[in-house]
C-alpha cells in the first residue's frame, strides 16, 4: 500500500494534476477569503469555505479522473490485480494519495483564521471545525470520483460523470423540494432514478450480476423506507 501511495502521490505532481488542483482550489478560496473576510469584514472563514465547495466540485474530477481509468486503458490494472498486493491496498493507496493533496490545501486554509485574528475578532474553533468538515466533504467527493473512474477507460467520461454526480449531491436538497410531496410519488421518482443509475452501471461495467444486485438492494431499501 505504501508503494502505491508513493507512486500515485509522485505521479500527481509529475503530470501537474496535483499542482493544478492545489492552485485552482487555493486560488478560488483565496479570492473568496479576500472578498468576504478582508474586504467586507466578515470574521468567519466558513463563509469563504462554503463558497469554495462549488469550486471543489469542479476540481475533484480533474484529480480523480485518472485514478483507475488510466490503469484500465493502459491495461496496467491487470498487473495490479495479479501482483502480490491485495486489491484493497491498491484502492486505499490511491485514495490516500489524493486526500493527501487535499490535506495540503486545507493546511494552507488553516492560516486564514489566524490572518482574520490579526485584523480583529475571530472565531478560531468554528473556523477550524469548518476546515475539518470541508476536508471530510472533499474526502467523500474523492471517493465518488474514484468509483466513477473505476467504471470507464476514458478519463474525460470519468471527469464528466464525477462532476455530474457531485453536482447532483450538491443540489440534491433543492431537487428533492421540487418532487411531489406524496409518498407514492416519491417512490416512483426514486425508482426511476435507481433504474437510471443501474443502466449507467451496466453500460460501464457490462456485468448484470452487479447491476441486478444494486437494483435489488436499492428497491428493498425503498420498500423498507416507505412501507
mmCIF file of C-alpha atoms in Angstrom:
data_model
loop_
_atom_site.group_PDB
_atom_site.id
_atom_site.type_symbol
_atom_site.label_atom_id
_atom_site.label_comp_id
_atom_site.label_asym_id
_atom_site.label_seq_id
_atom_site.Cartn_x
_atom_site.Cartn_y
_atom_site.Cartn_z
ATOM 1 C CA UNK A 1 0.000 0.000 0.000
ATOM 2 C CA UNK A 2 2.817 2.399 0.846
ATOM 3 C CA UNK A 3 4.449 1.738 -2.534
ATOM 4 C CA UNK A 4 1.175 2.521 -4.336
ATOM 5 C CA UNK A 5 0.735 5.656 -2.228
ATOM 6 C CA UNK A 6 4.218 6.952 -3.028
ATOM 7 C CA UNK A 7 3.865 6.172 -6.744
ATOM 8 C CA UNK A 8 0.482 7.887 -7.046
ATOM 9 C CA UNK A 9 1.471 10.889 -4.946
ATOM 10 C CA UNK A 10 4.616 11.431 -7.018
ATOM 11 C CA UNK A 11 2.706 10.976 -10.279
ATOM 12 C CA UNK A 12 0.190 13.689 -9.410
ATOM 13 C CA UNK A 13 2.944 16.280 -9.264
ATOM 14 C CA UNK A 14 4.934 14.915 -12.190
ATOM 15 C CA UNK A 15 1.965 15.379 -14.541
ATOM 16 C CA UNK A 16 0.928 18.682 -12.888
ATOM 17 C CA UNK A 17 -2.561 17.444 -11.975
ATOM 18 C CA UNK A 18 -1.833 17.825 -8.267
ATOM 19 C CA UNK A 19 -0.355 21.278 -8.767
ATOM 20 C CA UNK A 20 -3.343 22.368 -10.848
ATOM 21 C CA UNK A 21 -5.761 21.065 -8.216
ATOM 22 C CA UNK A 22 -3.982 22.942 -5.436
ATOM 23 C CA UNK A 23 -3.660 26.156 -7.447
ATOM 24 C CA UNK A 24 -7.307 26.051 -8.536
ATOM 25 C CA UNK A 25 -8.777 25.289 -5.118
ATOM 26 C CA UNK A 26 -6.491 27.530 -3.059
ATOM 27 C CA UNK A 27 -6.800 30.317 -5.628
ATOM 28 C CA UNK A 28 -10.596 30.455 -5.613
ATOM 29 C CA UNK A 29 -10.944 30.019 -1.844
ATOM 30 C CA UNK A 30 -8.323 32.755 -1.505
ATOM 31 C CA UNK A 31 -10.415 35.065 -3.674
ATOM 32 C CA UNK A 32 -13.466 34.391 -1.502
ATOM 33 C CA UNK A 33 -11.344 34.922 1.624
ATOM 34 C CA UNK A 34 -10.116 38.303 0.423
ATOM 35 C CA UNK A 35 -13.613 39.321 -0.678
ATOM 36 C CA UNK A 36 -15.645 38.189 2.326
ATOM 37 C CA UNK A 37 -13.191 38.354 5.212
ATOM 38 C CA UNK A 38 -10.758 41.118 4.327
ATOM 39 C CA UNK A 39 -12.810 43.474 2.172
ATOM 40 C CA UNK A 40 -16.313 43.011 3.631
ATOM 41 C CA UNK A 41 -15.071 42.377 7.163
ATOM 42 C CA UNK A 42 -16.806 39.064 7.900
ATOM 43 C CA UNK A 43 -14.947 37.372 10.756
ATOM 44 C CA UNK A 44 -15.982 33.797 9.865
ATOM 45 C CA UNK A 45 -13.698 31.982 7.405
ATOM 46 C CA UNK A 46 -16.512 29.449 6.998
ATOM 47 C CA UNK A 47 -18.179 31.893 4.575
ATOM 48 C CA UNK A 48 -15.275 31.531 2.162
ATOM 49 C CA UNK A 49 -15.200 27.748 2.552
ATOM 50 C CA UNK A 50 -18.921 27.381 1.851
ATOM 51 C CA UNK A 51 -18.456 29.279 -1.407
ATOM 52 C CA UNK A 52 -15.394 27.165 -2.175
ATOM 53 C CA UNK A 53 -17.416 23.926 -2.091
ATOM 54 C CA UNK A 54 -18.658 24.510 -5.629
ATOM 55 C CA UNK A 55 -15.085 25.095 -6.775
ATOM 56 C CA UNK A 56 -14.075 21.795 -5.185
ATOM 57 C CA UNK A 57 -16.787 20.069 -7.217
ATOM 58 C CA UNK A 58 -15.077 21.417 -10.341
ATOM 59 C CA UNK A 59 -11.576 20.494 -9.155
ATOM 60 C CA UNK A 60 -12.078 16.989 -7.739
ATOM 61 C CA UNK A 61 -12.980 15.356 -11.105
ATOM 62 C CA UNK A 62 -9.627 16.525 -12.507
ATOM 63 C CA UNK A 63 -7.872 14.886 -9.571
ATOM 64 C CA UNK A 64 -9.761 11.589 -9.633
ATOM 65 C CA UNK A 65 -10.346 11.008 -13.347
ATOM 66 C CA UNK A 66 -7.076 9.123 -13.879
ATOM 67 C CA UNK A 67 -7.133 7.074 -10.676
ATOM 68 C CA UNK A 68 -8.462 3.894 -12.292
ATOM 69 C CA UNK A 69 -9.480 4.805 -15.853
ATOM 70 C CA UNK A 70 -5.845 5.293 -16.862
ATOM 71 C CA UNK A 71 -4.960 1.895 -15.398
ATOM 72 C CA UNK A 72 -7.773 0.235 -17.354
ATOM 73 C CA UNK A 73 -6.879 1.979 -20.602
ATOM 74 C CA UNK A 74 -3.189 1.054 -20.407
ATOM 75 C CA UNK A 75 -4.070 -2.447 -19.087
ATOM 76 C CA UNK A 76 -1.791 -1.951 -16.094
ATOM 77 C CA UNK A 77 -4.756 -2.820 -13.896
ATOM 78 C CA UNK A 78 -4.109 -6.452 -14.814
ATOM 79 C CA UNK A 79 -0.613 -6.141 -13.378
ATOM 80 C CA UNK A 80 -2.014 -4.726 -10.153
ATOM 81 C CA UNK A 81 -4.628 -7.466 -9.886
ATOM 82 C CA UNK A 82 -2.041 -10.211 -10.395
ATOM 83 C CA UNK A 83 0.563 -8.636 -8.117
ATOM 84 C CA UNK A 84 1.065 -9.758 -4.507
ATOM 85 C CA UNK A 85 -0.733 -6.600 -3.381
ATOM 86 C CA UNK A 86 -4.297 -7.030 -2.206
ATOM 87 C CA UNK A 87 -6.969 -5.089 -4.069
ATOM 88 C CA UNK A 88 -7.939 -3.039 -1.027
ATOM 89 C CA UNK A 89 -4.291 -1.996 -0.612
ATOM 90 C CA UNK A 90 -4.280 -0.601 -4.157
ATOM 91 C CA UNK A 91 -7.544 1.267 -3.598
ATOM 92 C CA UNK A 92 -6.514 2.665 -0.213
ATOM 93 C CA UNK A 93 -3.075 3.673 -1.514
ATOM 94 C CA UNK A 94 -4.585 5.648 -4.393
ATOM 95 C CA UNK A 95 -7.208 7.178 -2.114
ATOM 96 C CA UNK A 96 -4.676 8.280 0.495
ATOM 97 C CA UNK A 97 -2.540 9.902 -2.201
ATOM 98 C CA UNK A 98 -5.456 12.056 -3.334
ATOM 99 C CA UNK A 99 -6.648 13.042 0.123
ATOM 100 C CA UNK A 100 -3.046 13.944 0.982
ATOM 101 C CA UNK A 101 -3.161 16.530 -1.794
ATOM 102 C CA UNK A 102 -6.490 17.811 -0.466
ATOM 103 C CA UNK A 103 -4.968 17.965 3.025
ATOM 104 C CA UNK A 104 -2.194 20.217 1.689
ATOM 105 C CA UNK A 105 -4.820 22.726 0.553
ATOM 106 C CA UNK A 106 -6.567 22.530 3.935
ATOM 107 C CA UNK A 107 -3.275 23.191 5.724
ATOM 108 C CA UNK A 108 -2.964 26.402 3.723
ATOM 109 C CA UNK A 109 -6.539 27.301 4.692
ATOM 110 C CA UNK A 110 -5.551 26.942 8.361
ATOM 111 C CA UNK A 111 -3.589 30.189 8.016
ATOM 112 C CA UNK A 112 -6.681 32.205 7.105
ATOM 113 C CA UNK A 113 -8.347 32.267 10.564
ATOM 114 C CA UNK A 114 -5.050 33.470 12.022
ATOM 115 C CA UNK A 115 -4.957 36.294 9.477
ATOM 116 C CA UNK A 116 -8.516 37.224 10.471
ATOM 117 C CA UNK A 117 -7.469 37.278 14.125
ATOM 118 C CA UNK A 118 -4.655 39.693 13.281
ATOM 119 C CA UNK A 119 -7.285 42.020 11.814
ATOM 120 C CA UNK A 120 -9.543 41.854 14.879
ATOM 121 C CA UNK A 121 -12.123 39.466 16.298
ATOM 122 C CA UNK A 122 -12.003 35.832 15.112
ATOM 123 C CA UNK A 123 -13.782 32.550 15.826
ATOM 124 C CA UNK A 124 -10.955 30.037 15.660
ATOM 125 C CA UNK A 125 -12.847 26.982 16.926
ATOM 126 C CA UNK A 126 -15.673 27.466 14.456
ATOM 127 C CA UNK A 127 -13.333 28.174 11.545
ATOM 128 C CA UNK A 128 -11.040 25.214 12.195
ATOM 129 C CA UNK A 129 -14.070 22.958 12.586
ATOM 130 C CA UNK A 130 -15.310 24.277 9.239
ATOM 131 C CA UNK A 131 -11.939 23.482 7.635
ATOM 132 C CA UNK A 132 -12.099 19.934 9.015
ATOM 133 C CA UNK A 133 -15.642 19.488 7.682
ATOM 134 C CA UNK A 134 -14.509 20.893 4.318
ATOM 135 C CA UNK A 135 -11.763 18.251 4.278
ATOM 136 C CA UNK A 136 -14.232 15.460 5.109
ATOM 137 C CA UNK A 137 -16.589 16.582 2.340
ATOM 138 C CA UNK A 138 -13.631 16.571 -0.039
ATOM 139 C CA UNK A 139 -12.813 13.007 1.037
ATOM 140 C CA UNK A 140 -16.369 11.960 0.160
ATOM 141 C CA UNK A 141 -16.154 13.692 -3.227
ATOM 142 C CA UNK A 142 -12.845 11.963 -3.963
ATOM 143 C CA UNK A 143 -14.371 8.577 -3.089
ATOM 144 C CA UNK A 144 -17.226 9.236 -5.535
ATOM 145 C CA UNK A 145 -14.732 10.234 -8.227
ATOM 146 C CA UNK A 146 -12.666 7.084 -7.659
ATOM 147 C CA UNK A 147 -15.751 4.906 -8.018
ATOM 148 C CA UNK A 148 -16.791 6.529 -11.292
ATOM 149 C CA UNK A 149 -13.213 6.385 -12.612
ATOM 150 C CA UNK A 150 -13.244 2.626 -11.998
ATOM 151 C CA UNK A 151 -16.264 2.257 -14.299
ATOM 152 C CA UNK A 152 -14.673 3.544 -17.512
ATOM 153 C CA UNK A 153 -11.440 3.637 -19.502
ATOM 154 C CA UNK A 154 -11.975 7.250 -20.592
ATOM 155 C CA UNK A 155 -10.651 9.970 -18.319
ATOM 156 C CA UNK A 156 -12.974 12.510 -19.965
ATOM 157 C CA UNK A 157 -16.046 10.379 -19.256
ATOM 158 C CA UNK A 158 -14.811 9.818 -15.702
ATOM 159 C CA UNK A 159 -14.393 13.564 -15.151
ATOM 160 C CA UNK A 160 -17.796 14.455 -16.628
ATOM 161 C CA UNK A 161 -19.530 11.634 -14.758
ATOM 162 C CA UNK A 162 -17.917 12.652 -11.476
ATOM 163 C CA UNK A 163 -18.854 16.289 -11.947
ATOM 164 C CA UNK A 164 -22.457 15.342 -12.740
ATOM 165 C CA UNK A 165 -22.662 13.090 -9.668
ATOM 166 C CA UNK A 166 -21.166 15.736 -7.376
ATOM 167 C CA UNK A 167 -23.477 18.434 -8.714
ATOM 168 C CA UNK A 168 -26.401 16.091 -8.080
ATOM 169 C CA UNK A 169 -25.228 15.616 -4.488
ATOM 170 C CA UNK A 170 -24.658 19.360 -4.057
ATOM 171 C CA UNK A 171 -28.106 20.371 -5.326
ATOM 172 C CA UNK A 172 -29.939 17.294 -4.005
ATOM 173 C CA UNK A 173 -31.760 19.177 -1.243
ATOM 174 C CA UNK A 174 -33.119 21.692 -3.743
ATOM 175 C CA UNK A 175 -34.077 18.964 -6.222
ATOM 176 C CA UNK A 176 -35.924 17.000 -3.543
ATOM 177 C CA UNK A 177 -38.020 20.070 -2.746
ATOM 178 C CA UNK A 178 -39.291 20.006 -6.342
ATOM 179 C CA UNK A 179 -40.582 16.430 -6.039
ATOM 180 C CA UNK A 180 -44.253 15.734 -5.267
ATOM 181 C CA UNK A 181 -44.968 15.506 -1.551
ATOM 182 C CA UNK A 182 -46.859 12.188 -1.620
ATOM 183 C CA UNK A 183 -45.037 9.020 -0.541
ATOM 184 C CA UNK A 184 -46.161 7.104 -3.628
ATOM 185 C CA UNK A 185 -44.898 9.789 -5.994
ATOM 186 C CA UNK A 186 -41.574 9.906 -4.170
ATOM 187 C CA UNK A 187 -41.161 6.144 -4.501
ATOM 188 C CA UNK A 188 -41.858 6.322 -8.238
ATOM 189 C CA UNK A 189 -39.349 9.134 -8.742
ATOM 190 C CA UNK A 190 -36.667 7.351 -6.718
ATOM 191 C CA UNK A 191 -37.287 4.097 -8.600
ATOM 192 C CA UNK A 192 -36.821 5.938 -11.891
ATOM 193 C CA UNK A 193 -33.565 7.388 -10.560
ATOM 194 C CA UNK A 194 -32.473 3.918 -9.401
ATOM 195 C CA UNK A 195 -33.172 2.470 -12.859
ATOM 196 C CA UNK A 196 -31.095 5.220 -14.478
ATOM 197 C CA UNK A 197 -28.203 4.524 -12.098
ATOM 198 C CA UNK A 198 -28.411 0.794 -12.844
ATOM 199 C CA UNK A 199 -28.400 1.449 -16.594
ATOM 200 C CA UNK A 200 -25.307 3.633 -16.263
ATOM 201 C CA UNK A 201 -23.530 0.987 -14.184
ATOM 202 C CA UNK A 202 -24.458 -1.726 -16.688
ATOM 203 C CA UNK A 203 -23.223 0.402 -19.598
ATOM 204 C CA UNK A 204 -19.850 0.881 -17.905
ATOM 205 C CA UNK A 205 -19.282 -2.486 -16.229
ATOM 206 C CA UNK A 206 -21.184 -4.857 -18.560
ATOM 207 C CA UNK A 207 -21.953 -7.084 -15.576
ATOM 208 C CA UNK A 208 -25.577 -7.954 -14.966
ATOM 209 C CA UNK A 209 -24.815 -9.556 -11.599
ATOM 210 C CA UNK A 210 -23.563 -6.264 -10.160
ATOM 211 C CA UNK A 211 -26.337 -4.250 -11.806
ATOM 212 C CA UNK A 212 -29.121 -6.522 -10.567
ATOM 213 C CA UNK A 213 -27.602 -6.633 -7.080
ATOM 214 C CA UNK A 214 -27.514 -2.837 -6.840
ATOM 215 C CA UNK A 215 -31.026 -2.592 -8.254
ATOM 216 C CA UNK A 216 -32.351 -5.210 -5.859
ATOM 217 C CA UNK A 217 -30.729 -3.673 -2.796
ATOM 218 C CA UNK A 218 -31.963 -0.217 -3.790
ATOM 219 C CA UNK A 219 -35.517 -1.469 -4.342
ATOM 220 C CA UNK A 220 -35.591 -3.267 -0.991
ATOM 221 C CA UNK A 221 -34.257 -0.143 0.729
ATOM 222 C CA UNK A 222 -37.020 1.980 -0.816
ATOM 223 C CA UNK A 223 -39.716 -0.508 0.174
ATOM 224 C CA UNK A 224 -38.437 -0.662 3.755
ATOM 225 C CA UNK A 225 -38.124 3.129 3.974
ATOM 226 C CA UNK A 226 -41.607 3.939 2.666
ATOM 227 C CA UNK A 227 -43.705 0.916 3.581
#
